[in-house]
Amino acid sequence: MNAPERASSFLLDEDSGERKIVYTTDTKVTNAGTFRLNKEDHTVLNLLRMQLLRDPGVRFAGYIHPHPLINYMELKVQTNSSHTSPTEVLSNAIEDLGSETDHLLKEVQNAMENWRKENQDVLGN
Amino acid sequence: MPYQRFPRVEILSIQPQEIKFILSESDTSVANTLRRIMIAEVPTLAIDLVEFHENSTVLNDEYIAHRMGLIPVRYQPAESLKGSDCSDAFLPHRECVCYEHCMRCSVEFELDITYKVTGEEDVLAPLTVTSKDLVSNNELVQPAHFLSQDEQDEAQDEGVAIVKLGPGQRLKLKAIARMGISKEHAKWCPVAVATYRFWPEIHINDEQMATLTLEQKQELVDTCPDRILELDEVTGDIRAVDNAWDICTYTEDLKFAQAAMKKRPEDDDFVTVTQSKDRFIFNVETTGAMDADEILLSAIRVLRNRLNYLAQELENLKDM
Ligand SMILES: [Zn+2]
């Protein structure tokens, strides 16, 4: 009856015009803003937060999950200067994580290949 | 890309049903993301719709439909021997243009088992309907009956038991498997276990150690319930055993024991065991739906695609 849609935790509700990312500039704090990431969870948000904190241009990065039954996350970012916007630092963080993931994929593939070469006799082929 | 890391991976073992590896030069956020994606976001196939034609068994339709959903379904490409990533071979059913379901977004299984009685039997034992009785309309997609040969050898049944039939009972149904992720329902979860542990960093303070007698050192070795330390018989030095990383569970016994052994409370510890912040021991076991190494590769691709998508959405944001 009032059960949520089965896919409501990971599929954007495009019918009601839901967008993946919504940005709001902070009205009280300088160089700060809040990203609302719809249909995301700790999986990606904690990754983004930790990557943002590695950037010396970032003064603050933190996220909240408002409620277990709410399917969006809010990511608050403040930068050190007005020359770099929160959107820019987030964009850089995602790019860095992207290349890290590419590297990880290659690394895993190599490691698997090497392991198979070294253990051919164990595998019996 | 100024703040990028270059993680390293060492494989400890690969089996179809289990993979163990070490991820290093990264951090917990990456390890945890990988773990969470393997559990909840790697797409697999699972039975999602069941159409009952006849069910005179003791279990009701819903109960059987639920049990069918939990049977691992394996996609094995023609040239491969592995349970593989099905995301390139199938469309998510919500994106497919078909009316209900079609070959592009689903796989159909048929099952029709009747317990026929001829009247000549001495004993009428129940008949078990298993995953072996499911007939697929796509030869690349089959239920995963067993995880390994060992498991099969030990099993009582031919496959995954669905229901037991009594004499004269019949079960006839059509089941439709679709691609999904376990964020929607746990039946799509490809892993039974996906965990990581922190690598232990065992530091032995030689200076402090020199103040101990051989008996005290032996006492220290025996204090640790995990037995991560050993005494070198020749030199009489304490060292970590070779597989300490594998058996260490970070008990506090060592800490308490050496606090009592110290001459002054402010002295340094003889041995310190800490959790590494950038080295993780992963252990992934499958349900049989996919091979363990394929799950890991698939998880990394899922992460890559998600980051691409987020980057694109962020670009769109700038243009607005
Ligand atoms: Zn379709």
Tab-separated table of C-alpha atoms and ligand atoms in Angstrom:
chain	number	residue	atom	x	y	z
A	1	MET	CA	0.000	0.000	0.000
A	2	ASN	CA	2.424	2.666	1.155
A	3	ALA	CA	5.517	0.591	0.323
A	4	PRO	CA	8.156	2.602	-1.512
A	5	GLU	CA	8.977	1.714	-5.119
A	6	ARG	CA	11.430	-1.179	-5.351
A	7	ALA	CA	13.895	0.906	-7.322
A	8	SER	CA	13.446	4.146	-5.398
A	9	SER	CA	16.807	3.832	-3.665
A	10	PHE	CA	18.874	3.816	-6.853
A	11	LEU	CA	16.856	4.945	-9.897
A	12	LEU	CA	16.276	8.660	-10.458
A	13	ASP	CA	12.628	9.642	-10.523
A	14	GLU	CA	12.853	11.246	-13.944
A	15	ASP	CA	9.083	11.648	-14.286
A	16	SER	CA	9.096	14.270	-11.564
A	17	GLY	CA	12.214	15.902	-13.020
A	18	GLU	CA	14.662	14.657	-10.408
A	19	ARG	CA	18.279	15.439	-11.275
A	20	LYS	CA	21.358	13.569	-10.080
A	21	ILE	CA	23.130	16.572	-8.579
A	22	VAL	CA	21.628	19.791	-7.275
A	23	TYR	CA	23.937	22.567	-6.057
A	24	THR	CA	23.086	25.377	-3.661
A	25	THR	CA	25.546	28.128	-2.796
A	26	ASP	CA	25.814	28.801	0.909
A	27	THR	CA	24.358	32.199	1.770
A	28	LYS	CA	26.186	32.649	5.063
A	29	VAL	CA	29.599	31.083	4.577
A	30	THR	CA	31.977	32.265	1.870
A	31	ASN	CA	33.269	29.909	-0.839
A	32	ALA	CA	30.912	27.206	0.344
A	33	GLY	CA	28.023	25.245	-1.045
A	34	THR	CA	25.968	22.111	-0.672
A	35	PHE	CA	25.602	19.384	-3.258
A	36	ARG	CA	22.556	17.208	-3.027
A	37	LEU	CA	23.284	13.854	-4.635
A	38	ASN	CA	20.055	12.064	-5.349
A	39	LYS	CA	19.901	8.260	-5.143
A	40	GLU	CA	23.370	7.934	-3.674
A	41	ASP	CA	24.626	6.465	-0.414
A	42	HIS	CA	27.772	6.078	1.707
A	43	THR	CA	29.407	4.011	-1.064
A	44	VAL	CA	30.242	7.048	-3.171
A	45	LEU	CA	29.848	9.881	-0.672
A	46	ASN	CA	32.510	8.713	1.749
A	47	LEU	CA	34.851	8.184	-1.191
A	48	LEU	CA	34.229	11.740	-2.423
A	49	ARG	CA	34.597	13.235	1.034
A	50	MET	CA	37.939	11.546	1.689
A	51	GLN	CA	39.242	12.561	-1.729
A	52	LEU	CA	38.126	16.186	-1.192
A	53	LEU	CA	39.909	16.292	2.155
A	54	ARG	CA	43.125	15.279	0.431
A	55	ASP	CA	42.967	18.542	-1.546
A	56	PRO	CA	44.723	21.396	0.337
A	57	GLY	CA	42.390	23.854	-1.425
A	58	VAL	CA	39.472	22.398	0.499
A	59	ARG	CA	38.786	23.849	3.939
A	60	PHE	CA	35.783	21.710	4.735
A	61	ALA	CA	34.140	18.642	3.267
A	62	GLY	CA	31.466	16.595	4.961
A	63	TYR	CA	28.275	14.767	4.140
A	64	ILE	CA	25.060	13.766	5.821
A	65	HIS	CA	22.465	11.154	5.134
A	66	PRO	CA	19.320	12.870	6.473
A	67	HIS	CA	17.386	9.677	7.284
A	68	PRO	CA	17.683	5.943	6.471
A	69	LEU	CA	14.483	6.123	4.404
A	70	ILE	CA	15.607	9.169	2.424
A	71	ASN	CA	17.525	8.382	-0.736
A	72	TYR	CA	19.742	11.400	-1.119
A	73	MET	CA	22.961	12.600	0.464
A	74	GLU	CA	24.084	16.147	1.139
A	75	LEU	CA	27.708	17.031	0.611
A	76	LYS	CA	28.925	20.316	2.029
A	77	VAL	CA	32.156	21.771	0.653
A	78	GLN	CA	34.057	24.939	1.527
A	79	THR	CA	37.187	26.003	-0.339
A	80	ASN	CA	40.068	28.183	0.803
A	81	SER	CA	39.685	30.960	-1.725
A	82	SER	CA	37.133	32.564	-4.005
A	83	HIS	CA	39.252	31.520	-7.011
A	84	THR	CA	38.233	27.900	-6.680
A	85	SER	CA	34.578	27.002	-6.370
A	86	PRO	CA	33.217	23.923	-4.586
A	87	THR	CA	32.072	22.622	-7.978
A	88	GLU	CA	35.633	22.804	-9.283
A	89	VAL	CA	37.207	20.950	-6.374
A	90	LEU	CA	34.506	18.280	-6.514
A	91	SER	CA	35.068	17.911	-10.225
A	92	ASN	CA	38.816	17.450	-9.607
A	93	ALA	CA	38.150	14.939	-6.857
A	94	ILE	CA	35.942	12.858	-9.147
A	95	GLU	CA	38.554	13.021	-11.893
A	96	ASP	CA	41.293	11.837	-9.512
A	97	LEU	CA	39.116	9.015	-8.239
A	98	GLY	CA	38.326	8.077	-11.820
A	99	SER	CA	41.993	7.719	-12.714
A	100	GLU	CA	42.613	5.864	-9.456
A	101	THR	CA	39.862	3.418	-10.422
A	102	ASP	CA	41.367	2.989	-13.909
A	103	HIS	CA	44.703	2.267	-12.292
A	104	LEU	CA	43.078	-0.167	-9.872
A	105	LEU	CA	41.398	-2.086	-12.698
A	106	LYS	CA	44.698	-2.492	-14.559
A	107	GLU	CA	46.483	-3.425	-11.346
A	108	VAL	CA	43.895	-6.115	-10.535
A	109	GLN	CA	44.010	-7.525	-14.062
A	110	ASN	CA	47.823	-7.710	-13.970
A	111	ALA	CA	47.846	-9.257	-10.517
A	112	MET	CA	45.339	-11.911	-11.591
A	113	GLU	CA	47.293	-12.703	-14.741
A	114	ASN	CA	50.558	-13.016	-12.818
A	115	TRP	CA	48.966	-15.146	-10.151
A	116	ARG	CA	47.595	-17.533	-12.784
A	117	LYS	CA	51.021	-17.783	-14.454
A	118	GLU	CA	52.712	-18.574	-11.153
A	119	ASN	CA	50.084	-21.088	-10.092
A	120	GLN	CA	49.525	-22.923	-13.362
A	121	ASP	CA	50.565	-26.285	-11.906
A	122	VAL	CA	48.282	-25.811	-8.889
A	123	LEU	CA	45.365	-25.099	-11.176
A	124	GLY	CA	46.219	-28.208	-13.175
A	125	ASN	CA	46.073	-26.800	-16.684
B	1	MET	CA	45.045	14.835	-11.246
B	2	PRO	CA	47.299	16.108	-8.523
B	3	TYR	CA	45.945	14.129	-5.591
B	4	GLN	CA	45.596	10.774	-7.252
B	5	ARG	CA	46.831	7.580	-5.609
B	6	PHE	CA	48.191	4.474	-7.251
B	7	PRO	CA	46.818	1.525	-5.281
B	8	ARG	CA	48.562	-1.837	-5.484
B	9	VAL	CA	46.985	-5.274	-5.499
B	10	GLU	CA	48.498	-8.633	-4.573
B	11	ILE	CA	46.495	-11.794	-5.166
B	12	LEU	CA	46.687	-14.407	-2.409
B	13	SER	CA	44.461	-16.993	-4.052
B	14	ILE	CA	41.854	-17.308	-6.783
B	15	GLN	CA	39.262	-20.040	-6.898
B	16	PRO	CA	35.977	-19.945	-8.824
B	17	GLN	CA	34.064	-19.536	-5.561
B	18	GLU	CA	36.532	-17.446	-3.571
B	19	ILE	CA	39.188	-14.772	-4.040
B	20	LYS	CA	41.641	-13.404	-1.479
B	21	PHE	CA	43.765	-10.372	-2.177
B	22	ILE	CA	45.606	-7.487	-0.580
B	23	LEU	CA	44.815	-3.906	-1.502
B	24	SER	CA	47.531	-1.465	-0.516
B	25	GLU	CA	48.622	2.160	-0.955
B	26	SER	CA	45.001	3.209	-0.801
B	27	ASP	CA	42.697	4.023	2.084
B	28	THR	CA	39.628	2.792	3.931
B	29	SER	CA	37.246	4.867	1.822
B	30	VAL	CA	38.356	3.002	-1.309
B	31	ALA	CA	38.357	-0.410	0.396
B	32	ASN	CA	34.909	0.193	1.819
B	33	THR	CA	33.500	1.447	-1.475
B	34	LEU	CA	34.777	-1.672	-3.191
B	35	ARG	CA	33.249	-3.885	-0.518
B	36	ARG	CA	29.910	-2.103	-0.614
B	37	ILE	CA	29.720	-2.262	-4.407
B	38	MET	CA	30.498	-5.995	-4.446
B	39	ILE	CA	27.678	-6.554	-1.975
B	40	ALA	CA	25.030	-4.226	-3.334
B	41	GLU	CA	25.711	-2.926	-6.820
B	42	VAL	CA	27.191	-5.636	-9.019
B	43	PRO	CA	24.423	-6.643	-11.463
B	44	THR	CA	23.430	-10.303	-11.659
B	45	LEU	CA	20.460	-12.327	-12.882
B	46	ALA	CA	17.791	-13.664	-10.560
B	47	ILE	CA	14.274	-15.014	-10.954
B	48	ASP	CA	11.902	-12.076	-10.498
B	49	LEU	CA	8.535	-13.184	-11.873
B	50	VAL	CA	6.947	-16.598	-11.501
B	51	GLU	CA	3.812	-17.657	-13.345
B	52	PHE	CA	2.128	-20.678	-11.760
B	53	HIS	CA	0.163	-23.042	-13.982
B	54	GLU	CA	-0.355	-25.758	-11.440
B	55	ASN	CA	0.737	-26.093	-7.866
B	56	SER	CA	-0.602	-28.948	-5.793
B	57	THR	CA	2.450	-29.078	-3.542
B	58	VAL	CA	2.390	-28.381	0.187
B	59	LEU	CA	3.990	-24.948	-0.289
B	60	ASN	CA	1.950	-22.011	-1.517
B	61	ASP	CA	2.763	-20.050	-4.701
B	62	GLU	CA	4.403	-17.084	-2.964
B	63	TYR	CA	6.603	-19.315	-0.858
B	64	ILE	CA	7.859	-21.180	-3.939
B	65	ALA	CA	8.315	-17.930	-5.901
B	66	HIS	CA	10.476	-16.590	-3.087
B	67	ARG	CA	12.592	-19.745	-3.013
B	68	MET	CA	13.032	-19.571	-6.799
B	69	GLY	CA	14.263	-15.986	-6.510
B	70	LEU	CA	17.033	-17.078	-4.181
B	71	ILE	CA	18.487	-19.658	-6.585
B	72	PRO	CA	21.754	-18.237	-7.974
B	73	VAL	CA	21.521	-17.796	-11.753
B	74	ARG	CA	24.718	-17.962	-13.733
B	75	TYR	CA	25.540	-16.291	-17.039
B	76	GLN	CA	28.354	-18.084	-18.816
B	77	PRO	CA	29.340	-16.631	-22.213
B	78	ALA	CA	29.831	-19.172	-25.022
B	79	GLU	CA	33.627	-19.083	-25.093
B	80	SER	CA	34.057	-18.791	-21.322
B	81	LEU	CA	34.183	-21.227	-18.418
B	82	LYS	CA	33.269	-18.584	-15.878
B	83	GLY	CA	30.161	-17.153	-14.356
B	84	SER	CA	30.579	-13.680	-15.834
B	85	ASP	CA	29.338	-10.120	-15.728
B	86	CYS	CA	25.900	-10.136	-17.361
B	87	SER	CA	25.584	-6.369	-17.753
B	88	ASP	CA	26.805	-6.318	-21.374
B	89	ALA	CA	24.614	-9.234	-22.409
B	90	PHE	CA	21.329	-8.031	-20.949
B	91	LEU	CA	19.386	-4.806	-20.671
B	92	PRO	CA	17.974	-3.690	-17.343
B	93	HIS	CA	14.277	-4.553	-17.703
B	94	ARG	CA	13.193	-0.995	-16.894
B	95	GLU	CA	15.199	0.308	-19.861
B	96	CYS	CA	13.986	-2.310	-22.339
B	97	VAL	CA	11.392	-1.205	-24.878
B	98	CYS	CA	9.466	-4.487	-24.845
B	99	TYR	CA	5.964	-4.752	-23.412
B	100	GLU	CA	6.563	-7.273	-20.608
B	101	HIS	CA	9.769	-9.180	-21.144
B	102	CYS	CA	11.891	-10.376	-24.023
B	103	MET	CA	15.164	-12.199	-24.738
B	104	ARG	CA	17.154	-8.955	-24.414
B	105	CYS	CA	16.087	-8.224	-20.876
B	106	SER	CA	15.169	-11.603	-19.409
B	107	VAL	CA	15.570	-15.354	-19.413
B	108	GLU	CA	12.678	-17.772	-19.160
B	109	PHE	CA	12.769	-20.986	-17.174
B	110	GLU	CA	10.135	-23.673	-17.386
B	111	LEU	CA	9.461	-26.307	-14.810
B	112	ASP	CA	6.939	-29.140	-14.964
B	113	ILE	CA	7.333	-32.003	-12.531
B	114	THR	CA	4.668	-34.531	-11.615
B	115	TYR	CA	5.064	-37.295	-9.061
B	116	LYS	CA	3.511	-40.140	-11.044
B	117	VAL	CA	2.420	-43.231	-9.191
B	118	THR	CA	2.130	-46.544	-11.036
B	119	GLY	CA	0.822	-48.509	-8.073
B	120	GLU	CA	3.722	-50.966	-8.126
B	121	GLU	CA	6.020	-49.056	-5.755
B	122	ASP	CA	6.762	-50.526	-2.329
B	123	VAL	CA	7.729	-47.232	-0.746
B	124	LEU	CA	6.600	-43.773	-1.783
B	125	ALA	CA	9.390	-41.413	-0.727
B	126	PRO	CA	8.921	-37.682	-1.373
B	127	LEU	CA	10.297	-36.388	-4.674
B	128	THR	CA	12.514	-33.305	-4.446
B	129	VAL	CA	12.111	-30.651	-7.135
B	130	THR	CA	15.457	-28.889	-7.571
B	131	SER	CA	17.124	-26.226	-9.671
B	132	LYS	CA	18.142	-29.069	-12.058
B	133	ASP	CA	14.509	-29.308	-13.155
B	134	LEU	CA	14.475	-25.737	-14.479
B	135	VAL	CA	14.703	-25.637	-18.281
B	136	SER	CA	16.219	-22.407	-19.586
B	137	ASN	CA	15.388	-20.790	-22.935
B	138	ASN	CA	18.915	-19.344	-23.101
B	139	GLU	CA	21.697	-21.922	-23.010
B	140	LEU	CA	24.187	-19.364	-21.647
B	141	VAL	CA	22.058	-18.848	-18.556
B	142	GLN	CA	21.570	-21.718	-16.119
B	143	PRO	CA	20.885	-22.004	-12.406
B	144	ALA	CA	24.089	-22.473	-10.387
B	145	HIS	CA	23.402	-25.824	-8.773
B	146	PHE	CA	26.584	-26.099	-6.729
B	147	LEU	CA	29.526	-23.909	-5.834
B	148	SER	CA	32.118	-26.624	-6.352
B	149	GLN	CA	32.623	-30.298	-7.102
B	150	ASP	CA	33.189	-30.959	-3.384
B	151	GLU	CA	29.851	-29.442	-2.529
B	152	GLN	CA	28.166	-31.505	-5.233
B	153	ASP	CA	29.761	-34.738	-3.979
B	154	GLU	CA	28.466	-34.124	-0.480
B	155	ALA	CA	24.963	-33.061	-1.488
B	156	GLN	CA	21.844	-35.172	-1.057
B	157	ASP	CA	20.007	-33.601	-3.988
B	158	GLU	CA	20.767	-32.949	-7.637
B	159	GLY	CA	20.660	-29.171	-7.201
B	160	VAL	CA	19.132	-26.458	-5.042
B	161	ALA	CA	15.984	-27.911	-3.451
B	162	ILE	CA	12.800	-25.987	-4.254
B	163	VAL	CA	9.994	-28.139	-2.843
B	164	LYS	CA	9.221	-31.780	-2.074
B	165	LEU	CA	6.350	-33.512	-3.876
B	166	GLY	CA	4.137	-36.212	-2.492
B	167	PRO	CA	2.612	-38.932	-4.704
B	168	GLY	CA	0.330	-37.431	-7.355
B	169	GLN	CA	1.365	-33.831	-6.736
B	170	ARG	CA	2.415	-31.534	-9.555
B	171	LEU	CA	4.331	-28.300	-9.934
B	172	LYS	CA	4.190	-26.497	-13.263
B	173	LEU	CA	5.434	-22.959	-13.660
B	174	LYS	CA	7.258	-20.430	-15.802
B	175	ALA	CA	9.924	-18.286	-14.140
B	176	ILE	CA	11.399	-15.110	-15.562
B	177	ALA	CA	14.893	-14.077	-14.520
B	178	ARG	CA	15.925	-10.456	-14.864
B	179	MET	CA	19.039	-8.433	-14.247
B	180	GLY	CA	19.135	-6.390	-11.080
B	181	ILE	CA	21.250	-5.229	-8.173
B	182	SER	CA	21.006	-6.181	-4.558
B	183	LYS	CA	20.066	-2.650	-3.533
B	184	GLU	CA	16.657	-3.681	-4.824
B	185	HIS	CA	16.569	-7.210	-3.393
B	186	ALA	CA	19.233	-9.391	-1.776
B	187	LYS	CA	18.550	-12.179	-4.292
B	188	TRP	CA	20.675	-10.196	-6.777
B	189	CYS	CA	23.663	-10.175	-4.438
B	190	PRO	CA	26.557	-12.078	-6.053
B	191	VAL	CA	28.538	-12.522	-2.843
B	192	ALA	CA	28.021	-14.596	0.264
B	193	VAL	CA	30.992	-12.940	1.950
B	194	ALA	CA	32.757	-9.698	1.064
B	195	THR	CA	34.986	-8.465	3.847
B	196	TYR	CA	38.285	-6.755	4.427
B	197	ARG	CA	40.602	-6.753	7.403
B	198	PHE	CA	43.297	-4.263	8.299
B	199	TRP	CA	46.860	-5.386	7.814
B	200	PRO	CA	48.578	-5.617	11.233
B	201	GLU	CA	51.740	-3.615	11.705
B	202	ILE	CA	53.818	-5.377	14.333
B	203	HIS	CA	56.610	-3.257	15.700
B	204	ILE	CA	59.164	-4.725	18.065
B	205	ASN	CA	61.139	-2.263	20.169
B	206	ASP	CA	64.637	-3.804	20.296
B	207	GLU	CA	65.906	-1.347	22.894
B	208	GLN	CA	63.132	-2.179	25.332
B	209	MET	CA	63.319	-5.844	24.455
B	210	ALA	CA	66.976	-5.940	25.565
B	211	THR	CA	65.860	-5.294	29.146
B	212	LEU	CA	63.871	-8.550	29.246
B	213	THR	CA	65.157	-11.953	30.305
B	214	LEU	CA	64.577	-14.987	28.113
B	215	GLU	CA	61.831	-16.186	30.477
B	216	GLN	CA	60.035	-12.866	30.255
B	217	LYS	CA	60.237	-12.980	26.477
B	218	GLN	CA	58.765	-16.467	26.465
B	219	GLU	CA	56.005	-15.193	28.748
B	220	LEU	CA	55.270	-12.412	26.263
B	221	VAL	CA	55.139	-14.907	23.382
B	222	ASP	CA	52.728	-17.125	25.331
B	223	THR	CA	50.507	-14.201	26.358
B	224	CYS	CA	49.210	-13.617	22.842
B	225	PRO	CA	46.215	-15.902	22.214
B	226	ASP	CA	46.712	-15.508	18.442
B	227	ARG	CA	50.389	-16.554	18.837
B	228	ILE	CA	51.643	-13.860	16.475
B	229	LEU	CA	55.092	-13.816	18.150
B	230	GLU	CA	57.863	-16.386	18.350
B	231	LEU	CA	61.243	-16.651	20.020
B	232	ASP	CA	64.304	-17.142	17.845
B	233	GLU	CA	66.080	-20.083	19.475
B	234	VAL	CA	69.541	-19.005	18.340
B	235	THR	CA	69.566	-15.290	19.085
B	236	GLY	CA	66.812	-15.293	21.734
B	237	ASP	CA	65.058	-12.399	20.006
B	238	ILE	CA	61.329	-12.007	19.691
B	239	ARG	CA	59.972	-11.709	16.165
B	240	ALA	CA	56.586	-11.852	14.457
B	241	VAL	CA	55.656	-15.205	12.918
B	242	ASP	CA	55.472	-15.294	9.114
B	243	ASN	CA	51.703	-15.597	8.917
B	244	ALA	CA	51.074	-13.084	11.721
B	245	TRP	CA	49.095	-10.919	9.273
B	246	ASP	CA	46.673	-13.771	8.693
B	247	ILE	CA	46.077	-14.835	12.295
B	248	CYS	CA	46.214	-11.492	14.096
B	249	THR	CA	42.880	-10.429	15.614
B	250	TYR	CA	44.154	-7.395	17.583
B	251	THR	CA	43.485	-8.799	21.039
B	252	GLU	CA	44.557	-6.542	23.872
B	253	ASP	CA	46.229	-9.281	25.916
B	254	LEU	CA	49.739	-8.329	24.752
B	255	LYS	CA	49.171	-4.712	25.750
B	256	PHE	CA	48.009	-5.584	29.257
B	257	ALA	CA	50.723	-8.185	29.821
B	258	GLN	CA	53.550	-5.843	28.913
B	259	ALA	CA	52.149	-3.009	30.990
B	260	ALA	CA	52.730	-5.308	33.964
B	261	MET	CA	56.236	-6.237	32.791
B	262	LYS	CA	57.515	-2.684	32.358
B	263	LYS	CA	59.900	-1.215	34.911
B	264	ARG	CA	58.251	2.194	34.731
B	265	PRO	CA	54.742	2.824	33.423
B	266	GLU	CA	55.987	5.545	31.042
B	267	ASP	CA	58.394	3.174	29.281
B	268	ASP	CA	57.739	2.305	25.655
B	269	ASP	CA	55.906	-0.902	24.843
B	270	PHE	CA	58.000	-3.955	23.933
B	271	VAL	CA	55.693	-4.897	21.106
B	272	THR	CA	53.031	-2.747	19.466
B	273	VAL	CA	50.421	-4.075	17.078
B	274	THR	CA	48.491	-1.466	15.108
B	275	GLN	CA	46.053	-1.573	12.218
B	276	SER	CA	47.502	-0.329	8.952
B	277	LYS	CA	45.674	2.631	7.452
B	278	ASP	CA	46.480	1.781	3.858
B	279	ARG	CA	46.701	-2.001	3.539
B	280	PHE	CA	43.692	-4.329	3.520
B	281	ILE	CA	43.193	-8.059	3.273
B	282	PHE	CA	40.081	-8.820	1.240
B	283	ASN	CA	38.103	-12.025	1.266
B	284	VAL	CA	35.262	-12.510	-1.218
B	285	GLU	CA	33.118	-15.635	-1.524
B	286	THR	CA	30.420	-16.010	-4.145
B	287	THR	CA	26.909	-17.437	-4.156
B	288	GLY	CA	27.687	-19.220	-7.424
B	289	ALA	CA	26.077	-16.620	-9.683
B	290	MET	CA	29.467	-15.267	-10.779
B	291	ASP	CA	33.096	-16.286	-10.403
B	292	ALA	CA	34.824	-14.447	-7.571
B	293	ASP	CA	37.420	-12.704	-9.766
B	294	GLU	CA	34.652	-11.544	-12.121
B	295	ILE	CA	32.800	-9.966	-9.203
B	296	LEU	CA	35.863	-7.914	-8.280
B	297	LEU	CA	36.418	-6.760	-11.864
B	298	SER	CA	32.748	-6.000	-12.299
B	299	ALA	CA	32.698	-3.970	-9.067
B	300	ILE	CA	35.576	-1.803	-10.261
B	301	ARG	CA	33.810	-1.204	-13.583
B	302	VAL	CA	30.612	-0.256	-11.742
B	303	LEU	CA	32.604	2.304	-9.734
B	304	ARG	CA	34.283	3.658	-12.870
B	305	ASN	CA	30.932	4.087	-14.621
B	306	ARG	CA	29.418	5.783	-11.595
B	307	LEU	CA	32.283	8.278	-11.373
B	308	ASN	CA	31.999	9.017	-15.101
B	309	TYR	CA	28.299	9.620	-14.674
B	310	LEU	CA	28.830	11.933	-11.695
B	311	ALA	CA	31.554	13.852	-13.556
B	312	GLN	CA	29.171	14.307	-16.502
B	313	GLU	CA	26.333	15.472	-14.261
B	314	LEU	CA	28.659	17.945	-12.587
B	315	GLU	CA	29.665	19.325	-15.986
B	316	ASN	CA	25.983	19.804	-16.807
B	317	LEU	CA	25.641	21.692	-13.547
B	318	LYS	CA	28.360	24.170	-14.566
B	319	ASP	CA	26.586	24.920	-17.840
B	320	MET	CA	23.363	25.848	-16.104
C	1	ZN	ZN	12.739	-6.637	-22.997
